[in-house]
Every structure is written in C-alpha cells, then in structure tokens.
Amino acid sequence: MQRCGYDVKTVTYVSSCDFGLNSSDFFKISENSASFDRLVEIQKEIGTEIQKINFSGALSAKRRERLTDLAFEISDILGKACAETNPNEAILQTIAQKRQKSYEDIKSERNKAVMSPFKKIIFGIAFGISGFLAFAGAMALASNRASLLEFIAVFILFFMPLVVTFILYKSKRQNLKFKIKLAPVFCVR
C-alpha cells in the first residue's frame, strides 16, 4: 500500500477498523487491485504452509521451495506496484461516504487514531526515567533490610512513577481504540 502512495498513518487507521472496504476501494489502477488480491492469497498460503510445518515439526525441501517461490512472487508483485493518484484522500473520502460523515471528520479521526511521534517520545522518556527510578528503588531495598515504613516510602517514591506512566500509556491506547471503534482484524473483502 505504501508503494502505491498511501502514508503510514492512513494505512494504520484503515487497518485498525473494519470499514467494509474491498481492494477496488483502495486501488483505482486495476493492476494494483489484482496485485493486492494476490498478496492476500499469498498471505493465506504462507499461513497454511507454516501451520503444516508446525504440525509436522519438519521443514521439507518441497515446503522450503514453495515458501521461497512465494517470497520471490511477493518481491515481483511489490516491484510492479504503481503510484495511485491521491490515494489517502480517496480512501478517506470513501470511508466518509460509507460512514455518512464528512471528510474532515474522518481525517480528524484518522489523525487521532495514531499516536503522534511526539507523544511516543514523551512516553519513551517517561518509561525510561520511571524504569530507572524503579530499578534504583529495588536496589535500595535489596541492599539493606528495610522496615515496612521504608518499604512503603520507597515504593511510593520509586515505583509509583512507573505504575502511573504505565496506566497513562494504557489509557491513551484504550482511548484511541474506543474513538475509532477498533475491529479485531483487518478485513478486505
């Protein structure tokens, strides 16, 4: 999809919800649509082959050759992908029509559905600092026998920032999921 001009934010948004879309909604160039349909078939074939390998516990030469052929076919398909004209806007317009909302509402929903890089950096820094504090607190408790009062003080001062950061991160992720009503899988019909 990226080789056809879709950006990561749009792909993430569309793949996280079941909008009842099919490949022709994504690709106006028929070759891209046929290629995408073939990629979906290949994905299923690879899944079946892997299940057979896991069941038998052995990777036969025939299966290894089949998986290699599928990998080369994927490479060929990706090499033939053509850029679509304004694909992000087109798919968001299609979603807006299907959901009977305005294009701007869908665009805003897409922007909220993906955590911004700035927020990811902030959470990364917060996890790093609070994780270090929790480690320091654990080392302080391990180095000497602490009374119950000292244990509670160390827990509050050193472990609570990590717990709070984790809770905030989870609530942010849940908030995103509820806003866009996530479906369990990405389905292209």
CSV table of N, CA and C in Angstrom, one decimal, residues 29-184:
chain,number,residue,atom,x,y,z
A,29,ILE,N,-6.2,1.7,-10.0
A,29,ILE,CA,-5.4,1.1,-11.1
A,29,ILE,C,-5.7,-0.4,-10.9
A,30,SER,N,-6.2,-1.0,-11.9
A,30,SER,CA,-6.6,-2.4,-11.8
A,30,SER,C,-5.5,-3.4,-11.6
A,31,GLU,N,-4.3,-3.1,-12.1
A,31,GLU,CA,-3.1,-3.9,-11.8
A,31,GLU,C,-2.8,-3.9,-10.3
A,32,ASN,N,-2.9,-2.8,-9.6
A,32,ASN,CA,-2.7,-2.7,-8.2
A,32,ASN,C,-3.7,-3.5,-7.4
A,33,SER,N,-4.9,-3.4,-7.9
A,33,SER,CA,-6.0,-4.2,-7.2
A,33,SER,C,-5.8,-5.7,-7.3
A,34,ALA,N,-5.4,-6.1,-8.5
A,34,ALA,CA,-5.2,-7.6,-8.8
A,34,ALA,C,-3.9,-8.0,-8.0
A,35,SER,N,-2.9,-7.2,-7.9
A,35,SER,CA,-1.7,-7.5,-7.1
A,35,SER,C,-2.0,-7.6,-5.7
A,36,PHE,N,-2.8,-6.7,-5.1
A,36,PHE,CA,-3.2,-6.7,-3.7
A,36,PHE,C,-4.0,-8.0,-3.4
A,37,ASP,N,-4.9,-8.3,-4.3
A,37,ASP,CA,-5.7,-9.6,-4.1
A,37,ASP,C,-4.8,-10.8,-4.1
A,38,ARG,N,-3.8,-10.8,-5.0
A,38,ARG,CA,-2.8,-11.9,-5.0
A,38,ARG,C,-2.0,-11.9,-3.7
A,39,LEU,N,-1.6,-10.8,-3.2
A,39,LEU,CA,-0.8,-10.7,-2.0
A,39,LEU,C,-1.6,-11.3,-0.8
A,40,VAL,N,-2.9,-11.0,-0.8
A,40,VAL,CA,-3.8,-11.6,0.3
A,40,VAL,C,-3.8,-13.1,0.2
A,41,GLU,N,-3.9,-13.6,-1.1
A,41,GLU,CA,-3.9,-15.1,-1.3
A,41,GLU,C,-2.6,-15.7,-0.8
A,42,ILE,N,-1.5,-15.0,-1.2
A,42,ILE,CA,-0.1,-15.5,-0.8
A,42,ILE,C,0.0,-15.5,0.7
A,43,GLN,N,-0.6,-14.5,1.4
A,43,GLN,CA,-0.5,-14.5,2.9
A,43,GLN,C,-1.2,-15.7,3.4
A,44,LYS,N,-2.4,-16.0,2.9
A,44,LYS,CA,-3.1,-17.2,3.3
A,44,LYS,C,-2.3,-18.5,3.0
A,45,GLU,N,-1.7,-18.6,1.8
A,45,GLU,CA,-0.9,-19.7,1.5
A,45,GLU,C,0.3,-19.9,2.5
A,46,ILE,N,1.0,-18.8,2.8
A,46,ILE,CA,2.1,-18.9,3.7
A,46,ILE,C,1.6,-19.3,5.1
A,47,GLY,N,0.5,-18.8,5.5
A,47,GLY,CA,-0.1,-19.2,6.8
A,47,GLY,C,-0.3,-20.7,6.8
A,48,THR,N,-0.9,-21.2,5.8
A,48,THR,CA,-1.2,-22.6,5.7
A,48,THR,C,0.1,-23.5,5.7
A,49,GLU,N,1.1,-23.0,4.9
A,49,GLU,CA,2.3,-23.7,4.9
A,49,GLU,C,3.0,-23.7,6.3
A,50,ILE,N,3.0,-22.6,7.0
A,50,ILE,CA,3.6,-22.6,8.3
A,50,ILE,C,2.8,-23.5,9.3
A,51,GLN,N,1.5,-23.5,9.2
A,51,GLN,CA,0.7,-24.4,10.0
A,51,GLN,C,1.1,-25.9,9.8
A,52,LYS,N,1.3,-26.2,8.5
A,52,LYS,CA,1.7,-27.6,8.2
A,52,LYS,C,3.1,-27.9,8.7
A,53,ILE,N,4.0,-26.9,8.6
A,53,ILE,CA,5.3,-27.1,9.1
A,53,ILE,C,5.3,-27.3,10.7
A,54,ASN,N,4.5,-26.5,11.3
A,54,ASN,CA,4.4,-26.6,12.8
A,54,ASN,C,3.7,-27.9,13.2
A,55,PHE,N,2.8,-28.4,12.4
A,55,PHE,CA,2.1,-29.6,12.7
A,55,PHE,C,3.0,-30.8,12.6
A,56,SER,N,3.8,-30.8,11.4
A,56,SER,CA,4.6,-32.0,11.2
A,56,SER,C,6.0,-31.9,11.9
A,57,GLY,N,6.3,-30.7,12.3
A,57,GLY,CA,7.6,-30.5,13.1
A,57,GLY,C,8.8,-30.6,12.2
A,58,ALA,N,8.6,-30.5,10.9
A,58,ALA,CA,9.8,-30.6,9.9
A,58,ALA,C,9.5,-29.7,8.7
A,59,LEU,N,10.6,-29.1,8.3
A,59,LEU,CA,10.5,-28.3,7.1
A,59,LEU,C,11.1,-29.1,5.9
A,60,SER,N,10.3,-29.6,5.1
A,60,SER,CA,10.7,-30.4,4.0
A,60,SER,C,11.3,-29.5,2.9
A,61,ALA,N,12.1,-30.1,2.0
A,61,ALA,CA,12.6,-29.4,0.8
A,61,ALA,C,11.5,-28.8,0.0
A,62,LYS,N,10.5,-29.6,-0.2
A,62,LYS,CA,9.3,-29.1,-1.0
A,62,LYS,C,8.7,-27.9,-0.4
A,63,ARG,N,8.5,-27.9,0.9
A,63,ARG,CA,7.9,-26.7,1.5
A,63,ARG,C,8.8,-25.5,1.5
A,64,ARG,N,10.1,-25.8,1.7
A,64,ARG,CA,11.1,-24.7,1.7
A,64,ARG,C,11.1,-24.0,0.3
A,65,GLU,N,11.0,-24.9,-0.7
A,65,GLU,CA,11.0,-24.4,-2.1
A,65,GLU,C,9.7,-23.6,-2.3
A,66,ARG,N,8.6,-24.1,-1.8
A,66,ARG,CA,7.3,-23.4,-2.0
A,66,ARG,C,7.3,-22.0,-1.3
A,67,LEU,N,7.8,-21.9,-0.1
A,67,LEU,CA,8.0,-20.7,0.6
A,67,LEU,C,8.9,-19.7,-0.1
A,68,THR,N,10.0,-20.2,-0.7
A,68,THR,CA,10.9,-19.4,-1.4
A,68,THR,C,10.2,-18.8,-2.7
A,69,ASP,N,9.5,-19.7,-3.4
A,69,ASP,CA,8.8,-19.2,-4.5
A,69,ASP,C,7.8,-18.1,-4.2
A,70,LEU,N,7.1,-18.3,-3.1
A,70,LEU,CA,6.1,-17.3,-2.6
A,70,LEU,C,6.8,-16.0,-2.3
A,71,ALA,N,8.0,-16.0,-1.6
A,71,ALA,CA,8.7,-14.8,-1.3
A,71,ALA,C,9.2,-14.1,-2.6
A,72,PHE,N,9.6,-14.8,-3.6
A,72,PHE,CA,10.0,-14.2,-4.8
A,72,PHE,C,8.8,-13.6,-5.6
A,73,GLU,N,7.7,-14.3,-5.5
A,73,GLU,CA,6.5,-13.7,-6.1
A,73,GLU,C,6.0,-12.4,-5.4
A,74,ILE,N,6.2,-12.4,-4.1
A,74,ILE,CA,5.9,-11.1,-3.3
A,74,ILE,C,6.8,-10.0,-3.8
A,75,SER,N,8.1,-10.3,-4.0
A,75,SER,CA,9.0,-9.3,-4.4
A,75,SER,C,8.7,-8.8,-5.8
A,76,ASP,N,8.3,-9.7,-6.7
A,76,ASP,CA,7.9,-9.3,-8.0
A,76,ASP,C,6.6,-8.4,-8.0
A,77,ILE,N,5.7,-8.8,-7.2
A,77,ILE,CA,4.4,-8.0,-7.1
A,77,ILE,C,4.7,-6.6,-6.6
A,78,LEU,N,5.6,-6.5,-5.5
A,78,LEU,CA,5.9,-5.2,-5.0
A,78,LEU,C,6.7,-4.3,-6.0
A,79,GLY,N,7.5,-5.0,-6.8
A,79,GLY,CA,8.2,-4.2,-7.8
A,79,GLY,C,7.4,-3.7,-8.9
A,80,LYS,N,6.2,-4.2,-9.1
A,80,LYS,CA,5.3,-3.8,-10.2
A,80,LYS,C,4.2,-2.8,-9.7
A,81,ALA,N,4.2,-2.5,-8.4
A,81,ALA,CA,3.2,-1.6,-7.8
A,81,ALA,C,3.3,-0.2,-8.5
A,82,CYS,N,2.2,0.4,-8.8
A,82,CYS,CA,2.2,1.7,-9.4
A,82,CYS,C,1.6,2.7,-8.4
A,83,ALA,N,2.1,4.0,-8.5
A,83,ALA,CA,1.6,5.0,-7.6
A,83,ALA,C,0.2,5.4,-8.0
A,84,GLU,N,-0.7,5.4,-7.0
A,84,GLU,CA,-2.1,5.9,-7.2
A,84,GLU,C,-2.1,7.4,-7.2
A,85,THR,N,-3.2,8.0,-7.7
A,85,THR,CA,-3.4,9.4,-7.6
A,85,THR,C,-4.1,9.8,-6.3
A,86,ASN,N,-3.5,10.5,-5.4
A,86,ASN,CA,-4.1,11.0,-4.2
A,86,ASN,C,-4.8,9.8,-3.4
A,87,PRO,N,-4.1,8.7,-3.1
A,87,PRO,CA,-4.8,7.6,-2.5
A,87,PRO,C,-5.3,7.8,-1.1
A,88,ASN,N,-4.6,8.6,-0.3
A,88,ASN,CA,-5.0,8.9,1.1
A,88,ASN,C,-6.3,9.6,1.1
A,89,GLU,N,-6.4,10.7,0.3
A,89,GLU,CA,-7.7,11.4,0.2
A,89,GLU,C,-8.8,10.6,-0.3
A,90,ALA,N,-8.5,9.8,-1.4
A,90,ALA,CA,-9.6,9.0,-2.0
A,90,ALA,C,-10.1,7.9,-1.0
A,91,ILE,N,-9.3,7.2,-0.3
A,91,ILE,CA,-9.8,6.2,0.7
A,91,ILE,C,-10.5,6.9,1.8
A,92,LEU,N,-10.1,8.0,2.3
A,92,LEU,CA,-10.8,8.7,3.4
A,92,LEU,C,-12.1,9.2,2.9
A,93,GLN,N,-12.2,9.7,1.6
A,93,GLN,CA,-13.5,10.1,1.0
A,93,GLN,C,-14.4,8.9,1.0
A,94,THR,N,-13.9,7.7,0.6
A,94,THR,CA,-14.7,6.5,0.5
A,94,THR,C,-15.3,6.1,1.9
A,95,ILE,N,-14.4,6.2,2.9
A,95,ILE,CA,-14.8,5.9,4.3
A,95,ILE,C,-15.9,6.9,4.7
A,96,ALA,N,-15.7,8.1,4.4
A,96,ALA,CA,-16.6,9.2,4.8
A,96,ALA,C,-18.0,8.9,4.2
A,97,GLN,N,-18.0,8.5,2.9
A,97,GLN,CA,-19.3,8.1,2.3
A,97,GLN,C,-19.9,6.9,3.0
A,98,LYS,N,-19.1,5.9,3.2
A,98,LYS,CA,-19.7,4.7,3.8
A,98,LYS,C,-20.2,4.9,5.2
A,99,ARG,N,-19.6,5.8,6.0
A,99,ARG,CA,-20.0,6.0,7.3
A,99,ARG,C,-20.9,7.3,7.4
A,100,GLN,N,-21.2,7.9,6.3
A,100,GLN,CA,-22.0,9.0,6.3
A,100,GLN,C,-21.6,10.2,7.2
A,101,LYS,N,-20.3,10.4,7.1
A,101,LYS,CA,-19.7,11.5,7.8
A,101,LYS,C,-19.0,12.4,6.8
A,102,SER,N,-18.5,13.6,7.3
A,102,SER,CA,-17.8,14.5,6.5
A,102,SER,C,-16.3,14.0,6.3
A,103,TYR,N,-15.7,14.4,5.2
A,103,TYR,CA,-14.3,14.1,5.0
A,103,TYR,C,-13.4,14.6,6.1
A,104,GLU,N,-13.7,15.8,6.6
A,104,GLU,CA,-12.9,16.4,7.7
A,104,GLU,C,-13.0,15.6,9.0
A,105,ASP,N,-14.2,15.1,9.3
A,105,ASP,CA,-14.4,14.3,10.5
A,105,ASP,C,-13.6,13.0,10.4
A,106,ILE,N,-13.6,12.4,9.2
A,106,ILE,CA,-12.8,11.1,9.0
A,106,ILE,C,-11.3,11.4,9.1
A,107,LYS,N,-10.9,12.5,8.5
A,107,LYS,CA,-9.5,12.9,8.5
A,107,LYS,C,-9.1,13.2,10.0
A,108,SER,N,-9.9,13.9,10.7
A,108,SER,CA,-9.6,14.1,12.1
A,108,SER,C,-9.5,12.8,12.9
A,109,GLU,N,-10.5,11.9,12.7
A,109,GLU,CA,-10.5,10.6,13.3
A,109,GLU,C,-9.2,9.8,13.0
A,110,ARG,N,-8.8,9.9,11.8
A,110,ARG,CA,-7.5,9.2,11.4
A,110,ARG,C,-6.3,9.8,12.2
A,111,ASN,N,-6.3,11.1,12.3
A,111,ASN,CA,-5.2,11.8,13.0
A,111,ASN,C,-5.2,11.4,14.5
A,112,LYS,N,-6.3,11.2,15.1
A,112,LYS,CA,-6.4,10.8,16.5
A,112,LYS,C,-6.1,9.3,16.7
A,113,ALA,N,-6.3,8.5,15.6
A,113,ALA,CA,-6.2,7.1,15.7
A,113,ALA,C,-4.7,6.6,15.9
A,114,VAL,N,-3.8,7.5,15.5
A,114,VAL,CA,-2.4,7.1,15.5
A,114,VAL,C,-1.7,8.0,16.5
A,115,MET,N,-1.0,7.4,17.4
A,115,MET,CA,-0.3,8.2,18.4
A,115,MET,C,0.9,9.0,17.7
A,116,SER,N,0.9,10.3,18.0
A,116,SER,CA,1.9,11.1,17.3
A,116,SER,C,3.3,10.7,17.8
A,117,PRO,N,4.3,11.0,16.9
A,117,PRO,CA,5.7,10.7,17.3
A,117,PRO,C,6.1,11.4,18.5
A,118,PHE,N,5.6,12.6,18.7
A,118,PHE,CA,6.0,13.4,19.9
A,118,PHE,C,5.5,12.7,21.2
A,119,LYS,N,4.2,12.2,21.1
A,119,LYS,CA,3.7,11.5,22.3
A,119,LYS,C,4.5,10.2,22.6
A,120,LYS,N,4.9,9.6,21.5
A,120,LYS,CA,5.6,8.3,21.7
A,120,LYS,C,7.0,8.7,22.3
A,121,ILE,N,7.6,9.7,21.9
A,121,ILE,CA,8.9,10.2,22.5
A,121,ILE,C,8.7,10.5,24.0
A,122,ILE,N,7.6,11.2,24.3
A,122,ILE,CA,7.3,11.6,25.7
A,122,ILE,C,7.1,10.4,26.5
A,123,PHE,N,6.3,9.4,26.0
A,123,PHE,CA,6.1,8.2,26.8
A,123,PHE,C,7.4,7.4,26.9
A,124,GLY,N,8.2,7.4,25.9
A,124,GLY,CA,9.5,6.7,25.9
A,124,GLY,C,10.4,7.2,27.0
A,125,ILE,N,10.5,8.6,27.1
A,125,ILE,CA,11.3,9.2,28.1
A,125,ILE,C,10.7,8.9,29.5
A,126,ALA,N,9.4,9.0,29.6
A,126,ALA,CA,8.8,8.8,30.9
A,126,ALA,C,9.0,7.3,31.4
A,127,PHE,N,8.9,6.4,30.5
A,127,PHE,CA,9.2,5.0,30.8
A,127,PHE,C,10.7,4.8,31.2
A,128,GLY,N,11.5,5.5,30.5
A,128,GLY,CA,13.0,5.4,30.8
A,128,GLY,C,13.3,5.9,32.2
A,129,ILE,N,12.8,7.1,32.5
A,129,ILE,CA,13.1,7.7,33.8
A,129,ILE,C,12.4,6.9,34.9
A,130,SER,N,11.1,6.6,34.8
A,130,SER,CA,10.4,5.9,35.8
A,130,SER,C,10.9,4.4,36.0
A,131,GLY,N,11.4,3.8,34.9
A,131,GLY,CA,12.0,2.5,35.0
A,131,GLY,C,13.3,2.5,35.8
A,132,PHE,N,14.1,3.6,35.5
A,132,PHE,CA,15.4,3.8,36.2
A,132,PHE,C,15.1,4.0,37.7
A,133,LEU,N,14.1,4.8,38.0
A,133,LEU,CA,13.7,5.0,39.4
A,133,LEU,C,13.3,3.7,40.1
A,134,ALA,N,12.5,2.9,39.4
A,134,ALA,CA,12.0,1.6,40.0
A,134,ALA,C,13.2,0.7,40.2
A,135,PHE,N,14.2,0.7,39.3
A,135,PHE,CA,15.4,-0.1,39.4
A,135,PHE,C,16.2,0.3,40.6
A,136,ALA,N,16.3,1.7,40.8
A,136,ALA,CA,17.1,2.2,41.9
A,136,ALA,C,16.4,1.9,43.2
A,137,GLY,N,15.1,2.0,43.2
A,137,GLY,CA,14.3,1.6,44.4
A,137,GLY,C,14.5,0.2,44.8
A,138,ALA,N,14.5,-0.7,43.8
A,138,ALA,CA,14.7,-2.1,44.0
A,138,ALA,C,16.0,-2.4,44.6
A,139,MET,N,17.0,-1.7,44.0
A,139,MET,CA,18.4,-1.9,44.5
A,139,MET,C,18.6,-1.4,46.0
A,140,ALA,N,17.9,-0.3,46.3
A,140,ALA,CA,18.0,0.3,47.6
A,140,ALA,C,17.3,-0.7,48.6
A,141,LEU,N,16.2,-1.3,48.2
A,141,LEU,CA,15.5,-2.3,49.1
A,141,LEU,C,16.4,-3.5,49.3
A,142,ALA,N,17.0,-3.9,48.2
A,142,ALA,CA,17.8,-5.2,48.2
A,142,ALA,C,19.1,-5.0,49.0
A,143,SER,N,19.6,-3.8,49.1
A,143,SER,CA,20.9,-3.6,49.7
A,143,SER,C,20.9,-3.6,51.2
A,144,ASN,N,19.7,-3.3,51.8
A,144,ASN,CA,19.6,-3.3,53.3
A,144,ASN,C,18.2,-3.8,53.6
A,145,ARG,N,18.1,-4.3,54.8
A,145,ARG,CA,16.7,-4.7,55.3
A,145,ARG,C,15.9,-3.5,55.7
A,146,ALA,N,14.9,-3.3,55.0
A,146,ALA,CA,14.1,-2.1,55.2
A,146,ALA,C,12.8,-2.5,56.1
A,147,SER,N,12.5,-1.5,56.9
A,147,SER,CA,11.3,-1.6,57.7
A,147,SER,C,10.1,-1.4,56.8
A,148,LEU,N,8.9,-1.7,57.3
A,148,LEU,CA,7.7,-1.6,56.5
A,148,LEU,C,7.5,-0.1,56.0
A,149,LEU,N,7.8,0.8,56.9
A,149,LEU,CA,7.6,2.3,56.6
A,149,LEU,C,8.6,2.6,55.5
A,150,GLU,N,9.8,2.2,55.6
A,150,GLU,CA,10.8,2.5,54.5
A,150,GLU,C,10.4,1.8,53.2
A,151,PHE,N,9.9,0.6,53.3
A,151,PHE,CA,9.4,-0.1,52.1
A,151,PHE,C,8.3,0.7,51.4
A,152,ILE,N,7.3,1.2,52.1
A,152,ILE,CA,6.2,2.0,51.6
A,152,ILE,C,6.7,3.3,51.0
A,153,ALA,N,7.6,3.9,51.7
A,153,ALA,CA,8.2,5.2,51.2
A,153,ALA,C,8.9,4.9,49.8
A,154,VAL,N,9.8,3.9,49.8
A,154,VAL,CA,10.5,3.6,48.6
A,154,VAL,C,9.5,3.2,47.4
A,155,PHE,N,8.5,2.5,47.8
A,155,PHE,CA,7.5,2.1,46.8
A,155,PHE,C,6.8,3.3,46.2
A,156,ILE,N,6.4,4.2,47.0
A,156,ILE,CA,5.7,5.4,46.6
A,156,ILE,C,6.7,6.3,45.8
A,157,LEU,N,7.9,6.5,46.2
A,157,LEU,CA,8.8,7.4,45.6
A,157,LEU,C,9.4,6.8,44.3
A,158,PHE,N,9.7,5.5,44.3
A,158,PHE,CA,10.4,5.0,43.2
A,158,PHE,C,9.6,4.1,42.2
A,159,PHE,N,8.6,3.4,42.7
A,159,PHE,CA,7.8,2.5,41.8
A,159,PHE,C,6.5,3.2,41.3
A,160,MET,N,5.9,4.1,42.0
A,160,MET,CA,4.7,4.7,41.6
A,160,MET,C,4.8,5.5,40.2
A,161,PRO,N,5.9,6.2,40.0
A,161,PRO,CA,6.0,6.9,38.7
A,161,PRO,C,5.9,5.9,37.5
A,162,LEU,N,6.5,4.7,37.7
A,162,LEU,CA,6.4,3.7,36.6
A,162,LEU,C,5.0,3.2,36.5
A,163,VAL,N,4.3,2.9,37.6
A,163,VAL,CA,2.9,2.5,37.6
A,163,VAL,C,2.1,3.5,36.9
A,164,VAL,N,2.2,4.8,37.3
A,164,VAL,CA,1.4,5.9,36.8
A,164,VAL,C,1.7,6.1,35.3
A,165,THR,N,2.9,6.0,34.9
A,165,THR,CA,3.3,6.1,33.4
A,165,THR,C,2.6,5.0,32.7
A,166,PHE,N,2.7,3.8,33.2
A,166,PHE,CA,2.0,2.6,32.5
A,166,PHE,C,0.5,2.8,32.4
A,167,ILE,N,-0.1,3.3,33.5
A,167,ILE,CA,-1.6,3.5,33.4
A,167,ILE,C,-1.9,4.5,32.4
A,168,LEU,N,-1.2,5.6,32.4
A,168,LEU,CA,-1.5,6.7,31.4
A,168,LEU,C,-1.3,6.2,30.0
A,169,TYR,N,-0.2,5.4,29.8
A,169,TYR,CA,0.0,4.9,28.4
A,169,TYR,C,-1.1,4.0,28.0
A,170,LYS,N,-1.5,3.1,28.9
A,170,LYS,CA,-2.6,2.2,28.6
A,170,LYS,C,-3.9,2.9,28.3
A,171,SER,N,-4.2,3.9,29.1
A,171,SER,CA,-5.4,4.7,29.0
A,171,SER,C,-5.4,5.5,27.6
A,172,LYS,N,-4.3,6.0,27.2
A,172,LYS,CA,-4.1,6.7,26.0
A,172,LYS,C,-4.4,5.7,24.8
A,173,ARG,N,-3.8,4.5,24.9
A,173,ARG,CA,-4.0,3.5,23.9
A,173,ARG,C,-5.5,3.1,23.8
A,174,GLN,N,-6.1,2.8,25.0
A,174,GLN,CA,-7.5,2.5,25.1
A,174,GLN,C,-8.4,3.6,24.5
A,175,ASN,N,-8.1,4.8,24.8
A,175,ASN,CA,-8.8,6.0,24.4
A,175,ASN,C,-8.8,6.0,22.8
A,176,LEU,N,-7.7,5.7,22.2
A,176,LEU,CA,-7.6,5.7,20.8
A,176,LEU,C,-8.4,4.6,20.2
A,177,LYS,N,-8.4,3.4,20.9
A,177,LYS,CA,-9.2,2.3,20.4
A,177,LYS,C,-10.7,2.6,20.4
A,178,PHE,N,-11.1,3.2,21.5
A,178,PHE,CA,-12.6,3.5,21.6
A,178,PHE,C,-13.0,4.6,20.7
A,179,LYS,N,-12.1,5.5,20.4
A,179,LYS,CA,-12.5,6.6,19.5
A,179,LYS,C,-12.8,6.1,18.1
A,180,ILE,N,-12.0,5.1,17.6
A,180,ILE,CA,-12.2,4.6,16.3
A,180,ILE,C,-12.9,3.2,16.2
A,181,LYS,N,-13.4,2.8,17.3
A,181,LYS,CA,-14.1,1.5,17.4
A,181,LYS,C,-13.4,0.4,16.7
A,182,LEU,N,-12.3,0.0,17.2
A,182,LEU,CA,-11.4,-1.0,16.6
A,182,LEU,C,-12.1,-2.3,16.4
A,183,ALA,N,-11.9,-2.9,15.2
A,183,ALA,CA,-12.3,-4.3,14.9
A,183,ALA,C,-11.1,-5.2,15.2
A,184,PRO,N,-11.3,-6.4,15.5
A,184,PRO,CA,-10.2,-7.3,15.9
A,184,PRO,C,-9.2,-7.6,14.8
